Tab-separated table of C-alpha atoms and ligand atoms in Angstrom:
chain	number	residue	atom	x	y	z
Q	1	UNK	CA	4.269	18.888	-1.126
Q	2	UNK	CA	5.422	16.987	-4.273
Q	3	UNK	CA	3.303	14.556	-6.038
Q	4	UNK	CA	4.908	11.322	-6.555
Q	5	UNK	CA	1.980	9.617	-8.335
Q	6	UNK	CA	-0.275	11.242	-10.677
Q	7	UNK	CA	-3.638	9.358	-12.083
Q	8	UNK	CA	-5.515	11.020	-14.781
Q	9	UNK	CA	-8.844	9.703	-16.028
Q	10	UNK	CA	-8.062	5.984	-15.177
Q	11	UNK	CA	-10.741	3.617	-16.281
Q	12	UNK	CA	-10.715	-0.057	-15.494
Q	13	UNK	CA	-12.828	-2.559	-16.904
Q	14	UNK	CA	-13.062	-6.149	-15.864
Q	15	UNK	CA	-14.384	-7.700	-19.025
Q	16	UNK	CA	-17.364	-5.579	-19.907
Q	17	UNK	CA	-17.942	-4.185	-16.011
Q	18	UNK	CA	-16.580	-0.795	-15.468
Q	19	UNK	CA	-14.740	-0.660	-12.011
Q	20	UNK	CA	-12.916	2.486	-12.097
Q	21	UNK	CA	-14.823	5.590	-13.906
Q	22	UNK	CA	-12.337	8.002	-14.427
Q	23	UNK	CA	-10.093	8.258	-11.463
Q	24	UNK	CA	-7.994	11.307	-11.240
Q	25	UNK	CA	-5.739	12.027	-8.249
Q	26	UNK	CA	-2.486	12.962	-6.860
Q	27	UNK	CA	-0.495	11.037	-4.284
Q	28	UNK	CA	2.179	13.124	-2.469
Q	29	UNK	CA	5.330	12.503	-1.142
Q	30	UNK	CA	5.948	11.361	2.350
Q	31	UNK	CA	2.416	11.332	3.200
Q	32	UNK	CA	-0.074	8.504	3.889
Q	33	UNK	CA	-3.049	8.487	1.344
Q	34	UNK	CA	-6.032	6.499	2.784
Q	35	UNK	CA	-8.733	5.108	0.287
Q	36	UNK	CA	-12.002	4.649	1.973
Q	37	UNK	CA	-15.574	3.609	0.791
Q	38	UNK	CA	-17.997	0.805	0.805
Q	39	UNK	CA	-17.210	-2.687	-0.036
Q	40	UNK	CA	-16.782	-3.181	-3.969
Q	41	UNK	CA	-16.472	0.416	-4.670
Q	42	UNK	CA	-12.991	0.018	-6.638
Q	43	UNK	CA	-10.448	0.953	-3.629
Q	44	UNK	CA	-8.362	-2.181	-4.149
Q	45	UNK	CA	-8.619	-2.241	-7.870
Q	46	UNK	CA	-7.331	1.192	-8.085
Q	47	UNK	CA	-4.563	0.541	-5.573
Q	48	UNK	CA	-3.396	-2.477	-7.635
Q	49	UNK	CA	-3.311	0.036	-10.871
Q	50	UNK	CA	-0.490	1.821	-9.142
Q	51	UNK	CA	2.009	-0.848	-9.657
Q	52	UNK	CA	0.149	-2.829	-12.454
Q	53	UNK	CA	-0.858	-5.629	-10.482
Q	54	UNK	CA	-4.064	-5.880	-12.341
Q	55	UNK	CA	-1.898	-6.551	-15.437
Q	56	UNK	CA	-1.942	-10.310	-14.034
Q	57	UNK	CA	-5.687	-10.497	-14.771
Q	58	UNK	CA	-6.355	-11.368	-18.222
Q	59	UNK	CA	-9.927	-9.856	-18.635
Q	60	UNK	CA	-8.621	-6.137	-17.423
Q	61	UNK	CA	-8.553	-3.203	-19.747
Q	62	UNK	CA	-7.253	0.112	-18.493
Q	63	UNK	CA	-7.156	3.459	-20.018
Q	64	UNK	CA	-6.246	6.736	-19.004
Q	65	UNK	CA	-2.739	7.780	-17.565
Q	66	UNK	CA	-0.679	7.096	-14.263
Q	67	UNK	CA	2.720	8.577	-13.722
Q	68	UNK	CA	5.304	7.840	-11.285
Q	69	UNK	CA	7.999	10.475	-10.777
Q	70	UNK	CA	6.620	11.973	-14.141
Q	71	UNK	CA	7.121	8.600	-16.005
Q	72	UNK	CA	3.928	6.864	-17.565
Q	73	UNK	CA	4.067	3.431	-15.687
Q	74	UNK	CA	1.730	1.982	-18.573
Q	75	UNK	CA	4.352	2.793	-21.383
Q	76	UNK	CA	4.832	-0.237	-23.320
Q	77	UNK	CA	8.721	-0.360	-22.379
Q	78	UNK	CA	8.048	-0.203	-18.404
Q	79	UNK	CA	9.754	-3.008	-16.701
Q	80	UNK	CA	7.022	-4.042	-14.486
Q	81	UNK	CA	9.526	-5.990	-12.018
Q	82	UNK	CA	11.336	-2.907	-11.690
Q	83	UNK	CA	8.031	-0.705	-11.067
Q	84	UNK	CA	6.953	-3.165	-8.353
Q	85	UNK	CA	10.270	-2.677	-6.632
Q	86	UNK	CA	9.685	1.081	-6.756
Q	87	UNK	CA	6.041	0.839	-5.694
Q	88	UNK	CA	5.952	-2.094	-3.168
Q	89	UNK	CA	2.669	-3.951	-2.098
Q	90	UNK	CA	1.615	-5.192	1.436
Q	91	UNK	CA	-1.672	-7.494	1.378
Q	92	UNK	CA	-4.304	-8.024	3.767
Q	93	UNK	CA	-3.259	-11.537	5.034
Q	94	UNK	CA	0.314	-11.678	5.903
Q	95	UNK	CA	1.986	-13.696	3.483
Q	96	UNK	CA	5.709	-14.768	4.492
Q	97	UNK	CA	7.336	-17.241	2.340
Q	98	UNK	CA	7.994	-20.532	4.210
Q	99	UNK	CA	11.663	-19.576	4.563
Q	100	UNK	CA	13.476	-18.181	7.619
Q	101	UNK	CA	12.970	-14.589	8.554
Q	102	UNK	CA	16.357	-13.729	7.101
Q	103	UNK	CA	15.447	-15.396	3.744
Q	104	UNK	CA	12.141	-13.663	3.450
Q	105	UNK	CA	13.907	-9.940	3.944
Q	106	UNK	CA	16.690	-10.534	1.570
Q	107	UNK	CA	14.176	-12.229	-0.941
Q	108	UNK	CA	13.994	-9.118	-3.400
Q	109	UNK	CA	17.703	-8.174	-2.793
Q	110	UNK	CA	18.697	-11.785	-3.826
Q	111	UNK	CA	16.400	-11.603	-7.024
Q	112	UNK	CA	18.316	-8.520	-7.969
Q	113	UNK	CA	21.413	-10.454	-7.721
Q	114	UNK	CA	22.701	-9.126	-4.514
Q	115	UNK	CA	25.062	-11.818	-2.906
Q	116	UNK	CA	27.372	-9.674	-0.746
Q	117	UNK	CA	26.681	-11.028	2.741
Q	118	UNK	CA	27.641	-7.950	4.559
Q	119	UNK	CA	25.037	-5.950	2.347
Q	120	UNK	CA	22.206	-8.432	2.908
Q	121	UNK	CA	22.963	-8.591	6.680
Q	122	UNK	CA	22.789	-4.549	6.715
Q	123	UNK	CA	19.583	-4.742	4.750
Q	124	UNK	CA	17.997	-7.178	7.015
Q	125	UNK	CA	18.986	-5.050	10.139
Q	126	UNK	CA	17.741	-1.872	8.487
Q	127	UNK	CA	14.591	-3.311	7.228
Q	128	UNK	CA	13.597	-5.076	10.224
Q	129	UNK	CA	14.314	-2.076	12.470
Q	130	UNK	CA	12.288	0.252	10.314
Q	131	UNK	CA	9.238	-2.338	10.509
Q	132	UNK	CA	9.654	-2.110	14.054
Q	133	UNK	CA	10.269	-6.034	14.490
Q	134	UNK	CA	14.048	-6.018	14.919
Q	135	UNK	CA	13.867	-6.449	18.840
Q	136	UNK	CA	11.521	-9.281	18.536
Q	137	UNK	CA	13.398	-11.358	15.830
Q	138	UNK	CA	16.948	-10.371	16.092
Q	139	UNK	CA	18.088	-13.455	17.857
Q	140	UNK	CA	16.116	-15.921	15.604
Q	141	UNK	CA	16.689	-14.769	12.085
Q	142	UNK	CA	17.162	-18.168	11.022
Q	143	UNK	CA	14.134	-19.376	12.189
Q	144	UNK	CA	10.871	-19.732	9.958
Q	145	UNK	CA	8.805	-16.519	9.595
Q	146	UNK	CA	5.823	-18.691	9.717
Q	147	UNK	CA	6.456	-19.382	13.428
Q	148	UNK	CA	5.701	-15.792	14.248
Q	149	UNK	CA	2.470	-14.224	15.445
Q	150	UNK	CA	0.127	-12.689	12.644
Q	151	UNK	CA	1.192	-9.104	13.432
Q	152	UNK	CA	5.168	-10.245	13.558
Q	153	UNK	CA	4.671	-11.831	10.259
Q	154	UNK	CA	2.972	-8.772	8.775
Q	155	UNK	CA	5.907	-6.666	9.983
Q	156	UNK	CA	8.336	-8.858	8.384
Q	157	UNK	CA	6.512	-8.843	5.189
Q	158	UNK	CA	6.550	-5.017	5.264
Q	159	UNK	CA	10.397	-5.316	6.082
Q	160	UNK	CA	10.732	-7.468	2.827
Q	161	UNK	CA	9.182	-4.487	0.881
Q	162	UNK	CA	11.305	-1.824	2.524
Q	163	UNK	CA	14.508	-4.019	1.851
Q	164	UNK	CA	14.525	-3.264	-1.743
Q	165	UNK	CA	14.078	0.639	-1.195
Q	166	UNK	CA	10.900	1.342	-2.724
Q	167	UNK	CA	9.535	5.027	-3.090
Q	168	UNK	CA	6.014	4.049	-2.612
Q	169	UNK	CA	4.405	1.740	-0.351
Q	170	UNK	CA	0.728	0.270	-1.281
Q	171	UNK	CA	-0.949	-1.332	1.839
Q	172	UNK	CA	-4.252	-3.294	1.082
Q	173	UNK	CA	-6.054	-3.560	4.507
Q	174	UNK	CA	-2.684	-4.228	6.078
Q	175	UNK	CA	-4.402	-4.555	9.636
Q	176	UNK	CA	-7.694	-6.216	9.214
Q	177	UNK	CA	-6.361	-9.780	9.664
Q	178	UNK	CA	-4.544	-8.631	12.840
Q	179	UNK	CA	-5.514	-8.645	16.651
Q	180	UNK	CA	-6.139	-4.982	17.956
Q	181	UNK	CA	-2.612	-4.677	19.627
Q	182	UNK	CA	-1.014	-5.937	16.729
Q	183	UNK	CA	-2.938	-3.460	14.487
Q	184	UNK	CA	-1.890	-0.682	16.601
Q	185	UNK	CA	1.622	-1.612	16.537
Q	186	UNK	CA	1.568	-1.639	12.848
Q	187	UNK	CA	-0.291	1.521	12.644
Q	188	UNK	CA	2.597	3.095	14.790
Q	189	UNK	CA	5.235	1.803	12.491
Q	190	UNK	CA	3.494	3.362	9.725
Q	191	UNK	CA	3.494	6.627	11.185
Q	192	UNK	CA	7.348	6.158	11.553
Q	193	UNK	CA	7.949	5.204	8.030
Q	194	UNK	CA	6.070	8.375	6.701
Q	195	UNK	CA	9.315	10.232	7.376
Q	196	UNK	CA	10.939	8.223	4.649
Q	197	UNK	CA	8.204	6.748	2.195
Q	198	UNK	CA	5.010	7.450	0.705
Q	199	UNK	CA	2.116	5.259	1.513
Q	200	UNK	CA	-1.151	4.596	0.200
Q	201	UNK	CA	-3.482	2.489	2.190
Q	202	UNK	CA	-6.723	0.709	1.620
Q	203	UNK	CA	-8.706	0.663	4.877
Q	204	UNK	CA	-12.266	-0.327	5.916
Q	205	UNK	CA	-11.913	1.730	8.908
Q	206	UNK	CA	-12.726	5.240	9.204
Q	207	UNK	CA	-11.044	5.384	12.534
Q	208	UNK	CA	-7.870	4.001	11.123
Q	209	UNK	CA	-7.955	6.548	8.190
Q	210	UNK	CA	-8.537	9.259	10.532
Q	211	UNK	CA	-5.747	8.426	12.904
Q	212	UNK	CA	-2.929	7.917	10.579
Q	213	UNK	CA	-3.686	9.296	7.070
Q	214	UNK	CA	-2.658	12.771	5.799
Q	215	UNK	CA	-4.924	12.747	2.765
Q	216	UNK	CA	-8.194	10.659	2.450
Q	217	UNK	CA	-9.957	9.666	-0.993
Q	218	UNK	CA	-13.485	8.617	-0.805
Q	219	UNK	CA	-14.667	6.134	-3.229
Q	220	UNK	CA	-18.279	5.201	-4.208
Q	221	UNK	CA	-19.294	2.907	-7.132
Q	222	UNK	CA	-16.102	3.232	-8.936
Q	223	UNK	CA	-15.810	7.061	-8.733
Q	224	UNK	CA	-13.662	9.142	-6.449
Q	225	UNK	CA	-16.242	11.276	-4.888
Q	226	UNK	CA	-13.925	13.480	-2.907
Q	227	UNK	CA	-10.147	13.582	-1.807
Q	228	UNK	CA	-8.658	15.961	0.539
Q	229	UNK	CA	-6.757	16.375	3.839
Q	230	UNK	CA	-7.935	13.769	6.043
Q	231	UNK	CA	-9.305	16.276	8.783
Q	232	UNK	CA	-11.377	18.076	6.085
Q	233	UNK	CA	-12.813	14.711	4.813
Q	234	UNK	CA	-14.115	14.025	8.273
Q	235	UNK	CA	-15.050	17.023	9.594
Q	236	UNK	CA	-15.983	19.154	6.694
Q	237	UNK	CA	-16.780	17.190	3.543
Q	238	UNK	CA	-17.877	18.958	0.837
Q	239	UNK	CA	-20.031	16.105	-0.809
Q	240	UNK	CA	-23.128	14.843	0.540
Q	241	UNK	CA	-22.132	11.116	-0.218
Q	242	UNK	CA	-18.878	11.477	1.672
Q	243	UNK	CA	-21.011	12.927	4.486
Q	244	UNK	CA	-23.499	10.121	4.522
Q	245	UNK	CA	-20.909	7.605	4.272
Q	246	UNK	CA	-18.857	8.939	7.230
Q	247	UNK	CA	-21.793	9.450	9.394
Q	248	UNK	CA	-22.424	5.801	8.840
Q	249	UNK	CA	-25.816	6.284	6.757
Q	250	UNK	CA	-24.645	3.633	4.338
Q	251	UNK	CA	-21.727	1.326	3.703
Z	301	ATP	N1	-10.494	-10.060	-10.635
Z	301	ATP	C1	-11.834	-9.547	-10.632
Z	301	ATP	N2	-12.557	-9.986	-11.851
Z	301	ATP	C2	-13.711	-9.284	-12.021
Z	301	ATP	N3	-14.487	-8.341	-11.098
Z	301	ATP	C3	-13.606	-7.862	-10.139
Z	301	ATP	C4	-12.481	-8.412	-9.915
Z	301	ATP	N4	-11.903	-7.999	-8.683
Z	301	ATP	C5	-12.778	-7.011	-8.401
Z	301	ATP	N5	-13.938	-6.770	-9.198
Z	301	ATP	C6	-15.183	-6.014	-9.155
Z	301	ATP	O1	-14.786	-4.692	-9.168
Z	301	ATP	C7	-15.511	-3.959	-8.289
Z	301	ATP	C8	-14.393	-3.391	-7.368
Z	301	ATP	O2	-13.729	-4.188	-6.605
Z	301	ATP	P1	-12.799	-4.097	-5.448
Z	301	ATP	O3	-12.187	-5.166	-5.011
Z	301	ATP	O4	-11.622	-2.958	-6.252
Z	301	ATP	O5	-13.539	-2.879	-4.469
Z	301	ATP	P2	-13.057	-2.466	-2.871
Z	301	ATP	O6	-13.667	-1.149	-2.907
Z	301	ATP	O7	-11.552	-2.906	-2.768
Z	301	ATP	O8	-13.972	-3.561	-2.172
Z	301	ATP	P3	-13.578	-4.281	-0.716
Z	301	ATP	O9	-13.499	-3.304	0.106
Z	301	ATP	O10	-14.542	-5.227	-0.383
Z	301	ATP	O11	-12.151	-4.724	-0.801
Z	301	ATP	C9	-16.513	-4.916	-7.680
Z	301	ATP	O12	-17.567	-4.790	-8.121
Z	301	ATP	C10	-15.829	-6.389	-7.931
Z	301	ATP	O13	-16.776	-7.321	-7.722
């Protein structure tokens, strides 16, 4: 399977604190890559490197290289708005805008200048279907997204990301603020989306990683200790630290 993202020796400093200590990894197309590890090990920091969200923090310094489809995303001429469309992000807390469901989903398209009503309508239907929320909301597209349940809001937020047709979707603990039933629905949806998208998910739940991911990367204290097919990480890890973590000896 082809790599969509390649990271080479990525170091990240928050001021003088080194939060990532030379991460090298490949993210393969149409797979779900899970990042696991104890709190503070750098999972979210690394995830945010993949669409340059850390640029928004003034003390951050990054070295190394990250390529998307062969292009260096930290090259000086990179258009970060365009990059964040190609590499979309879903956060832990559902964060719909205080608009209607429809206006939430077409937000990125309108920002990109799309005005054609039919095209917007089609994008709303396609994205909400892909996010497995169309049936719940098709009769109330003009109602506020804030009136939905947390799980529904999260799926609308995922539809909002999908509407701009990203190549990669980054998900930072997307189900940890949801009830178990909503979390299961979101997991099912992610498995469906894998046919068309490449996804990278940070999760605190080893069960979630083992249920939905193809590859698992184990981070510890800013280092990538081991990355492999998920079943190998959970059944036959090669590193002692990985084994200790997955068997609950720390973290
Ligand atoms: N904005 C920031 N400024 C300074 N230090 C930060 C910042 N964000 C994260 N850190 C530090 O960088 C390290 C890695 O944090 P990060 O949030 O990436 O870890 P994580 O593995 O995602 O943790 P968690 O599972 O708790 O979300 C931690 O020591 C954290 O305190």
